C-alpha positions as a printed NumPy array, in Angstrom:
array([[ 23.536,  13.593,  17.141],
       [ 20.136,  11.555,  16.714],
       [ 19.165,   8.539,  17.96 ],
       [ 15.972,   8.217,  15.918],
       [ 17.668,   8.131,  12.288],
       [ 15.963,   4.773,  10.302],
       [ 17.155,   3.399,   6.738],
       [ 13.638,   2.433,   5.06 ],
       [ 14.077,  -0.166,   2.636],
       [ 10.929,  -1.129,   0.222],
       [ 12.095,  -3.927,  -2.308],
       [  9.265,  -4.417,  -5.058],
       [  9.893,  -6.705,  -8.031],
       [ 12.138,  -4.709,  -9.959],
       [ 11.96 ,  -1.522,  -7.968],
       [ 13.24 ,  -0.37 ,  -4.29 ],
       [ 12.304,   2.352,  -2.305],
       [ 14.18 ,   3.796,   0.262],
       [ 14.599,   6.767,   2.702],
       [ 16.527,   8.287,   5.86 ],
       [ 13.379,   9.115,   8.323],
       [ 13.289,  10.412,  11.818],
       [ 11.3  ,   8.547,  13.545],
       [ 10.127,  11.288,  15.477],
       [  9.342,  13.926,  12.816],
       [  8.844,  11.91 ,  10.187],
       [ 11.615,  14.39 ,   8.527],
       [ 13.311,  12.596,   5.969],
       [ 16.656,  13.814,   5.069],
       [ 17.028,  11.362,   2.33 ],
       [ 14.387,   9.547,  -0.028],
       [ 14.672,   7.422,  -3.322],
       [ 13.827,   4.934,  -5.775],
       [ 15.776,   2.734,  -7.385],
       [ 13.615,   0.994, -10.544],
       [ 14.118,  -0.777, -13.982],
       [ 15.892,  -3.513, -12.071],
       [ 17.372,  -5.668, -15.611],
       [ 16.861,  -3.375, -17.939],
       [ 19.449,  -0.766, -19.932],
       [ 17.755,   1.968, -18.599],
       [ 18.144,   1.144, -14.857],
       [ 18.651,   4.009, -12.564],
       [ 18.125,   5.382,  -9.429],
       [ 17.21 ,   8.928,  -8.252],
       [ 17.456,  10.595,  -4.399],
       [ 17.004,  13.847,  -2.723],
       [ 18.909,  14.544,  -0.206],
       [ 17.164,  17.323,   1.914],
       [ 15.689,  18.133,  -1.002],
       [ 18.121,  18.699,  -3.128],
       [ 17.697,  16.189,  -6.756],
       [ 20.545,  13.683,  -7.919],
       [ 19.747,  11.064, -10.793],
       [ 22.439,   8.426, -11.83 ],
       [ 22.137,   5.108, -14.22 ],
       [ 22.876,   1.931, -12.521],
       [ 23.285,  -1.067, -15.893],
       [ 21.349,  -3.688, -16.945],
       [ 22.656,  -6.286, -14.267],
       [ 21.373,  -3.918, -11.111],
       [ 19.035,  -6.068,  -8.975],
       [ 18.13 ,  -5.172,  -5.322],
       [ 21.597,  -5.995,  -3.957],
       [ 23.712,  -4.393,  -6.115],
       [ 20.996,  -1.152,  -5.332],
       [ 21.697,  -1.468,  -1.797],
       [ 25.314,  -1.312,  -2.042],
       [ 24.639,   1.426,  -4.294],
       [ 23.117,   3.618,  -1.627],
       [ 25.801,   2.269,   0.999],
       [ 28.45 ,   2.978,  -1.692],
       [ 27.761,   6.371,  -2.763],
       [ 24.886,   8.03 ,  -1.199],
       [ 25.197,   7.606,   2.369],
       [ 29.092,   7.372,   2.019],
       [ 28.622,  11.402,   0.708],
       [ 26.413,  11.964,   3.541],
       [ 29.023,  10.188,   6.517],
       [ 27.417,  12.275,   9.526],
       [ 23.864,  11.145,   8.449],
       [ 24.999,   7.868,   7.652],
       [ 26.535,   7.776,  11.449],
       [ 23.548,   8.108,  12.723],
       [ 21.25 ,   5.139,  11.549],
       [ 20.296,   3.366,  14.198],
       [ 18.448,   0.236,  12.079],
       [ 17.193,  -0.862,   8.845],
       [ 13.478,  -1.142,   8.82 ],
       [ 11.871,  -3.787,   5.939],
       [  8.217,  -3.104,   4.536],
       [  7.635,  -6.74 ,   3.845],
       [  3.909,  -7.51 ,   1.839],
       [  2.707, -10.457,   3.807],
       [  3.449, -12.009,   6.915],
       [  0.361, -14.341,   7.34 ],
       [ -0.823, -14.914,  10.669],
       [  2.611, -15.755,  12.448],
       [  3.245, -11.594,  12.523],
       [  0.342,  -9.381,  14.559],
       [  2.983,  -7.312,  14.832],
       [  6.887,  -5.6  ,  13.645],
       [  9.578,  -8.274,  14.407],
       [ 13.812,  -8.063,  14.771],
       [ 14.834,  -9.837,  12.079],
       [ 16.442, -13.288,  12.747],
       [ 16.706, -16.408,  10.996],
       [ 13.516, -17.543,  12.046],
       [ 11.642, -14.114,  10.863],
       [ 13.794, -14.76 ,   7.289],
       [ 11.951, -18.495,   7.436],
       [  8.444, -16.972,   8.115],
       [  9.075, -14.518,   5.671],
       [  9.88 , -17.318,   2.783],
       [  7.025, -19.142,   3.97 ],
       [  4.36 , -16.917,   3.412],
       [  6.004, -16.02 ,  -0.601],
       [  3.526, -17.852,  -2.057],
       [  0.755, -15.62 ,  -0.862],
       [  2.904, -12.527,  -2.301],
       [  4.956, -13.96 ,  -5.32 ],
       [  6.186, -10.809,  -6.667],
       [  6.774,  -8.989,  -3.229],
       [  8.16 , -11.433,  -0.475],
       [ 11.09 , -12.889,  -2.613],
       [ 12.149,  -9.378,  -3.446],
       [ 11.725,  -8.528,   0.157],
       [ 14.369, -10.992,   1.065],
       [ 16.678, -10.276,  -1.326],
       [ 16.952,  -6.769,   0.349],
       [ 16.89 ,  -8.071,   3.966],
       [ 19.693, -10.169,   2.758],
       [ 21.643,  -7.293,   1.115],
       [ 21.005,  -5.222,   3.883],
       [ 22.533,  -7.637,   6.389],
       [ 25.668,  -7.686,   4.335],
       [ 25.411,  -3.881,   3.963],
       [ 24.898,  -3.037,   7.438],
       [ 26.112,  -6.247,   9.778],
       [ 26.239,  -4.272,  12.976],
       [ 22.408,  -2.966,  12.635],
       [ 19.149,  -4.261,  13.658],
       [ 17.047,  -5.18 ,  11.069],
       [ 13.613,  -4.592,  11.444],
       [ 10.578,  -6.312,   9.381],
       [  7.347,  -3.924,   9.56 ],
       [  4.505,  -6.181,   7.717],
       [  1.701,  -4.831,   5.395],
       [ -0.876,  -7.957,   6.621],
       [ -0.245,  -7.128,  10.925],
       [ -2.57 ,  -4.034,  11.254],
       [ -5.466,  -6.581,   9.659],
       [ -4.909,  -9.397,  11.913],
       [ -7.952,  -7.67 ,  14.341],
       [-10.412,  -8.383,  11.884],
       [-12.798, -10.608,  13.513],
       [-13.197, -14.661,  12.196],
       [-16.32 , -14.114,  10.377],
       [-14.62 , -11.045,   8.34 ],
       [-11.647, -12.688,   7.152],
       [-13.007, -16.093,   6.387],
       [-13.914, -17.872,   3.084],
       [-16.956, -19.132,   2.308],
       [-14.721, -22.431,   1.713],
       [-14.556, -25.835,   3.439],
       [-13.477, -24.473,   6.971],
       [-10.362, -26.662,   6.899],
       [ -8.885, -25.094,   4.167],
       [ -8.256, -22.329,   6.552],
       [ -7.228, -24.87 ,   9.393],
       [ -4.772, -26.83 ,   7.238],
       [ -3.641, -24.329,   4.914],
       [ -3.936, -20.636,   6.1  ],
       [ -6.625, -19.932,   3.149],
       [ -7.697, -16.783,   4.262],
       [ -7.978, -13.026,   3.698],
       [ -5.549, -11.056,   5.246],
       [ -5.238,  -7.262,   3.579],
       [ -2.469,  -5.321,   2.406],
       [ -1.832,  -1.323,   2.909],
       [ -1.55 ,  -2.279,   6.421],
       [  0.803,   0.765,   7.301],
       [ -0.882,   3.468,   5.274],
       [ -4.546,   2.665,   6.48 ],
       [ -2.633,   2.604,  10.336],
       [ -1.171,   6.033,   9.738],
       [ -4.267,   7.623,   8.069],
       [ -6.458,   6.337,  10.607],
       [ -4.66 ,   7.938,  13.553],
       [ -3.717,  11.271,  11.593],
       [ -7.683,  11.449,  10.384],
       [ -8.27 ,  10.951,  14.731],
       [ -5.787,  13.902,  15.121],
       [ -8.292,  15.954,  12.355],
       [-11.18 ,  15.289,  14.257],
       [ -9.811,  16.075,  17.688],
       [-10.714,  12.695,  19.192],
       [ -8.924,   9.918,  20.21 ],
       [ -8.225,   7.066,  18.335],
       [ -9.858,   4.483,  20.128],
       [-13.374,   6.693,  20.223],
       [-13.026,   7.284,  15.684],
       [-14.502,   5.172,  13.493],
       [-13.025,   5.961,  10.125],
       [-13.157,   3.927,   6.352],
       [ -9.64 ,   4.716,   4.805],
       [ -9.642,   4.581,   0.892],
       [ -5.547,   3.738,  -0.076],
       [ -5.921,   4.465,  -3.638],
       [ -2.77 ,   3.861,  -6.018],
       [ -2.058,   1.151,  -8.762],
       [ -3.132,  -1.231,  -5.558],
       [ -5.767,  -0.129,  -3.96 ],
       [ -7.84 ,  -0.771,  -0.898],
       [-10.492,   0.096,   1.399],
       [-10.334,  -0.697,   5.043],
       [-13.104,  -0.032,   7.987],
       [-11.07 ,   1.44 ,  11.167],
       [-13.045,   1.138,  14.439],
       [-11.305,   2.635,  17.426],
       [ -7.852,   2.404,  15.854],
       [ -8.21 ,  -1.686,  15.045],
       [ -9.199,  -2.819,  11.024],
       [-12.281,  -5.284,  11.274],
       [-12.306,  -5.118,   7.468],
       [-10.326,  -4.464,   4.32 ],
       [-10.996,  -5.302,   0.757],
       [ -8.036,  -6.829,  -0.457],
       [ -7.843, -10.449,   0.462],
       [ -5.406, -14.013,   0.474],
       [ -3.742, -11.675,  -2.16 ],
       [ -3.488,  -8.477,  -3.112],
       [ -5.768,  -9.25 ,  -6.264],
       [ -9.43 ,  -9.121,  -4.348],
       [-11.285,  -5.594,  -4.146],
       [-11.117,  -2.594,  -5.82 ],
       [-10.646,  -2.262,  -9.754],
       [ -6.74 ,  -1.347,  -9.797],
       [ -3.895,   0.001, -12.36 ],
       [ -3.69 ,  -3.608, -13.824],
       [ -5.629,  -5.684, -11.54 ],
       [ -9.454,  -6.51 , -11.755],
       [-10.186,  -6.671,  -8.187],
       [-13.521,  -8.973,  -7.102],
       [-15.019, -11.047,  -9.92 ],
       [-16.695, -14.636, -10.757],
       [-14.734, -17.088, -10.008],
       [-16.101, -19.135, -12.701],
       [-14.394, -17.133, -15.306],
       [-11.159, -18.654, -14.685],
       [-12.884, -21.715, -15.59 ],
       [-14.663, -20.283, -18.612],
       [-10.999, -19.022, -20.017],
       [ -9.533, -22.37 , -19.438],
       [-12.053, -24.711, -20.457],
       [-13.807, -22.599, -23.198],
       [-11.402, -20.369, -24.141],
       [ -8.196, -22.456, -23.81 ],
       [ -6.002, -20.12 , -21.531],
       [ -3.23 , -21.393, -19.704],
       [ -3.394, -21.155, -15.55 ],
       [ -0.528, -18.619, -15.936],
       [ -1.948, -17.34 , -18.613],
       [ -5.381, -16.312, -16.513],
       [ -3.128, -15.153, -13.695],
       [ -1.203, -12.31 , -16.075],
       [ -4.387, -12.097, -17.133],
       [ -5.828, -10.834, -13.686],
       [ -2.698,  -9.32 , -12.263],
       [ -1.432,  -7.464, -15.295],
       [ -3.853,  -6.995, -18.04 ],
       [ -7.274,  -6.229, -16.414],
       [ -7.907,  -3.14 , -13.584],
       [ -7.953,   0.305, -15.66 ],
       [ -5.931,  -0.661, -18.396],
       [ -7.968,  -3.519, -19.245],
       [-11.387,  -1.45 , -19.179],
       [ -9.956,   1.51 , -20.679],
       [ -7.494,  -0.302, -23.442],
       [ -5.667,   2.486, -23.08 ],
       [ -3.275,   3.19 , -19.873],
       [ -3.601,   1.692, -16.013],
       [ -2.244,   5.251, -15.101],
       [ -4.591,   7.516, -13.443],
       [ -3.877,  10.21 , -14.668],
       [ -3.875,   8.855, -18.243],
       [ -7.21 ,   7.418, -17.538],
       [ -8.413,  11.27 , -16.51 ],
       [ -7.313,  12.462, -19.432],
       [ -8.643,  10.257, -21.523],
       [-11.946,  10.995, -19.553],
       [-12.013,  14.727, -19.658],
       [-11.439,  14.046, -23.931],
       [-14.748,  11.723, -23.865],
       [-12.725,   8.747, -24.297],
       [-14.814,   5.988, -24.254],
       [-12.742,   3.416, -22.527],
       [-11.229,   5.844, -20.463],
       [-14.87 ,   7.169, -19.296],
       [-16.175,   3.769, -18.584],
       [-12.564,   2.805, -16.494],
       [-13.36 ,   5.455, -14.166],
       [-16.985,   5.377, -13.603],
       [-16.788,   1.475, -13.038],
       [-13.514,   2.534, -10.604],
       [-15.737,   4.594,  -9.008],
       [-18.66 ,   2.638,  -8.647],
       [-17.028,  -0.042,  -6.538],
       [-15.242,   2.227,  -4.309],
       [-18.689,   3.569,  -3.27 ],
       [-19.801,   0.243,  -2.767],
       [-16.924,  -0.859,  -0.649],
       [-17.249,   2.337,   1.389],
       [-20.849,   1.972,   2.149],
       [-20.709,  -1.706,   2.806],
       [-18.085,  -0.679,   5.268],
       [-20.276,   1.505,   7.78 ],
       [-21.481,  -2.301,   8.522],
       [-18.903,  -2.861,  10.436],
       [-18.287,   0.398,  12.24 ],
       [-22.213,   1.615,  13.533],
       [-21.398,   4.651,  13.092],
       [-19.134,   6.684,  10.236],
       [-16.777,   9.858,  11.718],
       [-15.401,  10.209,   7.851],
       [-13.856,   8.742,   5.132],
       [-10.384,   9.334,   3.975],
       [ -8.668,   9.709,   0.938],
       [ -4.877,   8.544,   0.29 ],
       [ -2.762,   6.949,  -1.832],
       [ -1.511,   8.764,  -4.918],
       [ -5.007,   8.62 ,  -6.811],
       [ -6.486,   9.019,  -3.48 ],
       [ -4.182,  12.239,  -2.491],
       [ -4.372,  13.803,  -6.334],
       [ -7.224,  13.28 ,  -7.6  ],
       [-10.061,  15.472,  -6.747],
       [-12.358,  14.058,  -9.67 ],
       [-12.478,  10.449,  -8.54 ],
       [-13.128,  11.805,  -4.929],
       [-16.135,  14.064,  -6.155],
       [-17.246,  10.96 ,  -8.079],
       [-17.191,   8.857,  -5.291],
       [-18.47 ,  10.901,  -2.523],
       [-21.724,  11.699,  -5.249],
       [-22.584,   7.857,  -5.531],
       [-22.526,   8.366,  -1.516],
       [-24.951,  10.962,  -1.308],
       [-27.526,   8.503,   0.986],
       [-24.619,   9.889,   4.051],
       [-24.992,  13.274,   3.705],
       [-21.848,  14.039,   1.806],
       [-21.829,  17.32 ,   0.405],
       [-18.35 ,  18.086,  -1.029],
       [-16.847,  21.538,  -1.294],
       [-15.286,  22.563,  -4.894],
       [-12.77 ,  24.769,  -3.534],
       [-11.553,  22.52 ,  -1.135],
       [-11.205,  19.206,  -3.28 ],
       [ -9.235,  21.171,  -5.516],
       [ -6.854,  22.408,  -2.897],
       [ -6.399,  19.315,  -1.419],
       [ -3.661,  17.849,  -3.885],
       [ -0.135,  17.641,  -4.608],
       [  0.76 ,  16.715,  -0.885],
       [ -1.931,  18.489,   0.667],
       [ -4.161,  18.055,   2.714],
       [ -7.831,  18.856,   4.382],
       [-11.534,  18.377,   4.623],
       [-13.028,  18.361,   1.507],
       [-17.029,  18.568,   2.492],
       [-18.865,  21.518,   3.672],
       [-19.652,  22.31 ,   7.054],
       [-22.182,  20.225,   8.448],
       [-22.111,  17.375,   6.34 ],
       [-20.756,  13.874,   7.051],
       [-16.646,  14.603,   7.159],
       [-14.523,  13.315,   4.172],
       [-10.607,  14.455,   4.205],
       [ -7.445,  14.071,   2.026],
       [ -4.387,  13.103,   4.493],
       [ -1.112,  12.053,   2.042],
       [  0.206,   8.529,   3.83 ],
       [  3.619,   7.694,   5.14 ],
       [  4.069,   3.849,   5.377],
       [  7.795,   5.101,   5.699],
       [  7.428,   7.18 ,   9.217],
       [  5.26 ,   3.729,  10.652],
       [  8.285,   2.189,   9.498],
       [ 10.907,   4.129,  11.364],
       [  8.712,   4.706,  14.412],
       [  8.096,   0.212,  14.703],
       [ 11.97 ,   0.286,  14.184],
       [ 13.033,   2.144,  16.94 ],
       [ 10.696,   1.294,  19.326],
       [ 11.52 ,  -2.426,  18.492],
       [ 15.187,  -1.687,  19.188],
       [ 14.856,   1.115,  22.411],
       [ 12.481,  -1.495,  23.916]])
């Protein structure tokens, strides 16, 4: 009987990813996604030891009902496995400065997550719903919060302070926090193994590229700079987020073009990025298809995405001093040989020489170094945030 199984819950604004993970091996016995909450086509898909299943949930389904379905249907069909679950691990996007490590959830922690809700309004409220649903369904099991922002709490002050009046930080906590911390932690740790180096002696730049995207400079196992800021809007071009821009554009939109603040917020977060530039799609696969077909908007979106990413990677050699490798991860980073090749070509000054065959091979769950022998190393490592969450949960409850 295993004492290392953790049910990991990752609640989004209208979805819930879940998995039963072995914290030692990283193997997932169950994994799935409940999505489209509140819509007629709300559904849940899951795999048990590789076997695929799917069911409709109904238009009134939300996070609590999804958790109840997981308990009453999926786990109920696997009683021996369910009996081995030792803890529930929750991915929490924003922990502010209060949480620099994972914690066992109590009422004070719930209040702390609520206090950070304004910094991640699409995520933290959903996480709280998931926490309460999990407590109701698993009252006897410890609940653990693992924060995306925690890994970045090692950034030096000169990296996270904005050039605003300092009292805004002192009195209101306005600073850069960063996201995707569990992914950057896992991938940088795995990169040290590939390089056959100790984590403490390894300097890498990790590009977590998905619909949300961020880059982190990891020096000796610690985050020293990252591209996302107070919220997930700052930094790279993303699926629907604009990333870096002149803040005065907001005032121009409001004062000259008549936008409301809510319309601006929606524009920057949900109508920009790859979708806004291409006027085609926010899905990188569709962007690449358009690029291959000569679609002007898709081509421009791809070029801007790669250019912005290359600039960030180049700039993050500054805090590292020495670059051991660039690591690509996330849905785009793990699968887009086109984007990886373009970005590394733009970084030719750093002596990257892509091996086309290796780059093509490192897709669809496959990892590996994608550069030639003797060039600066670039590699692909599939992320596993759920494993990090499971590891932290077991460590905390066994401490």
